PDB file of C-alpha atoms in Angstrom:
ATOM      1  CA  MET A   8       0.000   0.000   0.000  1.00  0.00           C
ATOM      2  CA  ILE A   9       1.233   3.472  -0.816  1.00  0.00           C
ATOM      3  CA  GLU A  10       1.571   5.564   2.317  1.00  0.00           C
ATOM      4  CA  LYS A  11      -0.953   8.394   2.413  1.00  0.00           C
ATOM      5  CA  ARG A  12       1.704  10.897   3.503  1.00  0.00           C
ATOM      6  CA  LEU A  13       3.778  10.092   0.395  1.00  0.00           C
ATOM      7  CA  VAL A  14       0.776  10.733  -1.853  1.00  0.00           C
ATOM      8  CA  GLN A  15      -0.039  13.957   0.022  1.00  0.00           C
ATOM      9  CA  TRP A  16       3.557  15.152  -0.255  1.00  0.00           C
ATOM     10  CA  TYR A  17       3.713  14.391  -3.980  1.00  0.00           C
ATOM     11  CA  ALA A  18       0.329  16.053  -4.607  1.00  0.00           C
ATOM     12  CA  ALA A  19       1.364  19.217  -2.781  1.00  0.00           C
ATOM     13  CA  ASP A  20       4.762  19.343  -4.482  1.00  0.00           C
ATOM     14  CA  ALA A  21       3.353  18.731  -7.993  1.00  0.00           C
ATOM     15  CA  GLY A  22       0.218  20.826  -7.469  1.00  0.00           C
ATOM     16  CA  VAL A  23      -2.163  17.991  -8.403  1.00  0.00           C
ATOM     17  CA  ASP A  24      -5.109  16.254  -6.774  1.00  0.00           C
ATOM     18  CA  LEU A  25      -4.502  13.233  -4.545  1.00  0.00           C
ATOM     19  CA  ASP A  26      -5.921  10.755  -7.071  1.00  0.00           C
ATOM     20  CA  ILE A  27      -3.579  12.037  -9.810  1.00  0.00           C
ATOM     21  CA  ALA A  28      -0.646  11.895  -7.391  1.00  0.00           C
ATOM     22  CA  GLU A  29      -1.439   8.301  -6.455  1.00  0.00           C
ATOM     23  CA  ARG A  30      -1.665   7.269 -10.104  1.00  0.00           C
ATOM     24  CA  GLU A  31       1.603   9.023 -10.901  1.00  0.00           C
ATOM     25  CA  ILE A  32       3.360   7.172  -8.084  1.00  0.00           C
ATOM     26  CA  VAL A  33       1.967   3.840  -9.301  1.00  0.00           C
ATOM     27  CA  LEU A  34       3.032   4.565 -12.906  1.00  0.00           C
ATOM     28  CA  THR A  35       6.534   5.341 -11.649  1.00  0.00           C
ATOM     29  CA  TYR A  36       6.673   2.065  -9.740  1.00  0.00           C
ATOM     30  CA  VAL A  37       5.413   0.162 -12.802  1.00  0.00           C
ATOM     31  CA  LEU A  38       8.212   1.677 -14.900  1.00  0.00           C
ATOM     32  CA  ARG A  39      10.723   0.666 -12.248  1.00  0.00           C
ATOM     33  CA  ILE A  40       9.382  -2.898 -12.194  1.00  0.00           C
ATOM     34  CA  LEU A  41       9.520  -3.117 -15.996  1.00  0.00           C
ATOM     35  CA  SER A  42      13.107  -1.916 -15.836  1.00  0.00           C
ATOM     36  CA  ASP A  43      14.054  -4.310 -13.038  1.00  0.00           C
ATOM     37  CA  GLU A  44      12.576  -7.239 -15.005  1.00  0.00           C
ATOM     38  CA  GLY A  45      14.534  -6.263 -18.130  1.00  0.00           C
ATOM     39  CA  LEU A  46      11.416  -5.635 -20.190  1.00  0.00           C
ATOM     40  CA  LEU A  47      12.408  -2.066 -21.067  1.00  0.00           C
ATOM     41  CA  ASN A  48      15.313  -3.516 -23.065  1.00  0.00           C
ATOM     42  CA  HIS A  49      12.683  -4.666 -25.574  1.00  0.00           C
ATOM     43  CA  LEU A  50      10.320  -1.687 -25.445  1.00  0.00           C
ATOM     44  CA  ALA A  51      10.406   1.943 -26.539  1.00  0.00           C
ATOM     45  CA  PHE A  52       8.600   4.188 -24.050  1.00  0.00           C
ATOM     46  CA  LYS A  53       6.448   6.645 -26.031  1.00  0.00           C
ATOM     47  CA  GLY A  54       3.475   8.967 -25.713  1.00  0.00           C
ATOM     48  CA  GLY A  55       2.501  11.787 -23.407  1.00  0.00           C
ATOM     49  CA  THR A  56       3.687  10.164 -20.188  1.00  0.00           C
ATOM     50  CA  ALA A  57       7.100   9.471 -21.746  1.00  0.00           C
ATOM     51  CA  ILE A  58       7.471  13.074 -22.878  1.00  0.00           C
ATOM     52  CA  ARG A  59       6.501  14.401 -19.459  1.00  0.00           C
ATOM     53  CA  LYS A  60       8.634  11.972 -17.462  1.00  0.00           C
ATOM     54  CA  LEU A  61      11.704  12.286 -19.699  1.00  0.00           C
ATOM     55  CA  TYR A  62      11.612  15.950 -20.706  1.00  0.00           C
ATOM     56  CA  LEU A  63       8.953  18.104 -19.052  1.00  0.00           C
ATOM     57  CA  GLY A  64       8.855  16.910 -15.448  1.00  0.00           C
ATOM     58  CA  ALA A  65       5.988  18.268 -13.390  1.00  0.00           C
ATOM     59  CA  THR A  66       5.208  20.942 -16.004  1.00  0.00           C
ATOM     60  CA  GLY A  67       3.644  18.481 -18.436  1.00  0.00           C
ATOM     61  CA  ARG A  68       0.135  17.069 -18.605  1.00  0.00           C
ATOM     62  CA  PHE A  69      -0.477  14.186 -16.204  1.00  0.00           C
ATOM     63  CA  SER A  70      -1.419  11.174 -18.297  1.00  0.00           C
ATOM     64  CA  LEU A  71      -2.941   8.025 -16.845  1.00  0.00           C
ATOM     65  CA  ASP A  72      -1.292   5.434 -19.057  1.00  0.00           C
ATOM     66  CA  LEU A  73       2.037   4.102 -20.245  1.00  0.00           C
ATOM     67  CA  ASP A  74       2.568   3.614 -23.984  1.00  0.00           C
ATOM     68  CA  PHE A  75       5.209   1.324 -25.471  1.00  0.00           C
ATOM     69  CA  ALA A  76       6.319  -0.044 -28.843  1.00  0.00           C
ATOM     70  CA  ALA A  77       8.300  -3.267 -29.205  1.00  0.00           C
ATOM     71  CA  ILE A  78      11.817  -2.819 -30.584  1.00  0.00           C
ATOM     72  CA  GLY A  79      14.221  -5.211 -32.223  1.00  0.00           C
ATOM     73  CA  ASP A  80      13.081  -8.763 -32.858  1.00  0.00           C
ATOM     74  CA  ALA A  81      10.702  -8.742 -29.905  1.00  0.00           C
ATOM     75  CA  ALA A  82       7.036  -9.450 -30.575  1.00  0.00           C
ATOM     76  CA  PRO A  83       4.941  -6.921 -28.637  1.00  0.00           C
ATOM     77  CA  ASP A  84       2.585  -9.515 -27.196  1.00  0.00           C
ATOM     78  CA  THR A  85       5.431 -11.738 -26.079  1.00  0.00           C
ATOM     79  CA  VAL A  86       7.361  -8.952 -24.361  1.00  0.00           C
ATOM     80  CA  VAL A  87       4.398  -7.544 -22.511  1.00  0.00           C
ATOM     81  CA  LEU A  88       2.359 -10.625 -21.752  1.00  0.00           C
ATOM     82  CA  ASP A  89       5.366 -12.662 -20.576  1.00  0.00           C
ATOM     83  CA  GLY A  90       5.930 -10.030 -17.897  1.00  0.00           C
ATOM     84  CA  VAL A  91       2.329  -9.377 -16.901  1.00  0.00           C
ATOM     85  CA  TYR A  92       2.089 -12.157 -14.334  1.00  0.00           C
ATOM     86  CA  LEU A  93       5.250 -11.042 -12.530  1.00  0.00           C
ATOM     87  CA  GLN A  94       4.223  -7.394 -12.621  1.00  0.00           C
ATOM     88  CA  ARG A  95       0.729  -8.048 -11.331  1.00  0.00           C
ATOM     89  CA  GLN A  96       2.124 -10.036  -8.431  1.00  0.00           C
ATOM     90  CA  ARG A  97       4.626  -7.318  -7.496  1.00  0.00           C
ATOM     91  CA  ILE A  98       1.999  -4.578  -7.702  1.00  0.00           C
ATOM     92  CA  ARG A  99      -0.474  -6.615  -5.678  1.00  0.00           C
ATOM     93  CA  ARG A 100       2.138  -7.283  -2.968  1.00  0.00           C
ATOM     94  CA  SER A 101       3.275  -3.663  -2.913  1.00  0.00           C
ATOM     95  CA  PHE A 102       0.025  -1.760  -3.268  1.00  0.00           C
ATOM     96  CA  GLY A 103      -2.905  -4.151  -3.066  1.00  0.00           C
ATOM     97  CA  ARG A 104      -3.921  -3.025  -6.568  1.00  0.00           C
ATOM     98  CA  VAL A 105      -3.848  -4.628  -9.966  1.00  0.00           C
ATOM     99  CA  TRP A 106      -4.086  -3.059 -13.411  1.00  0.00           C
ATOM    100  CA  ASN A 107      -5.641  -4.395 -16.607  1.00  0.00           C
ATOM    101  CA  VAL A 108      -3.833  -4.865 -19.889  1.00  0.00           C
ATOM    102  CA  THR A 109      -5.807  -3.664 -22.888  1.00  0.00           C
ATOM    103  CA  ARG A 110      -5.010  -3.793 -26.557  1.00  0.00           C
ATOM    104  CA  GLY A 111      -5.191  -0.384 -28.148  1.00  0.00           C
TER     105      GLY A 111
END
């Protein structure tokens, strides 16, 4: 579970509502997990969240999703779906929450 004081601190520092702050913290942890599992070696991080996290910082729009494209010989479904089980378990243990994977 994410500590309420951490969410409150982030919300105040970033000037966003508590629900946006909580989502931002979870997205950051998901990126860390993907990195730790080596999945980011096969994915290009793209989209609004990537631009904000990599270039704009807190000044950018707060997006609620993470967008990726498979790179190299990796098949997108294989890269993502092979890691989903591990990621869901880590998120559940850490935060008591689980996300859904959708095809877009």
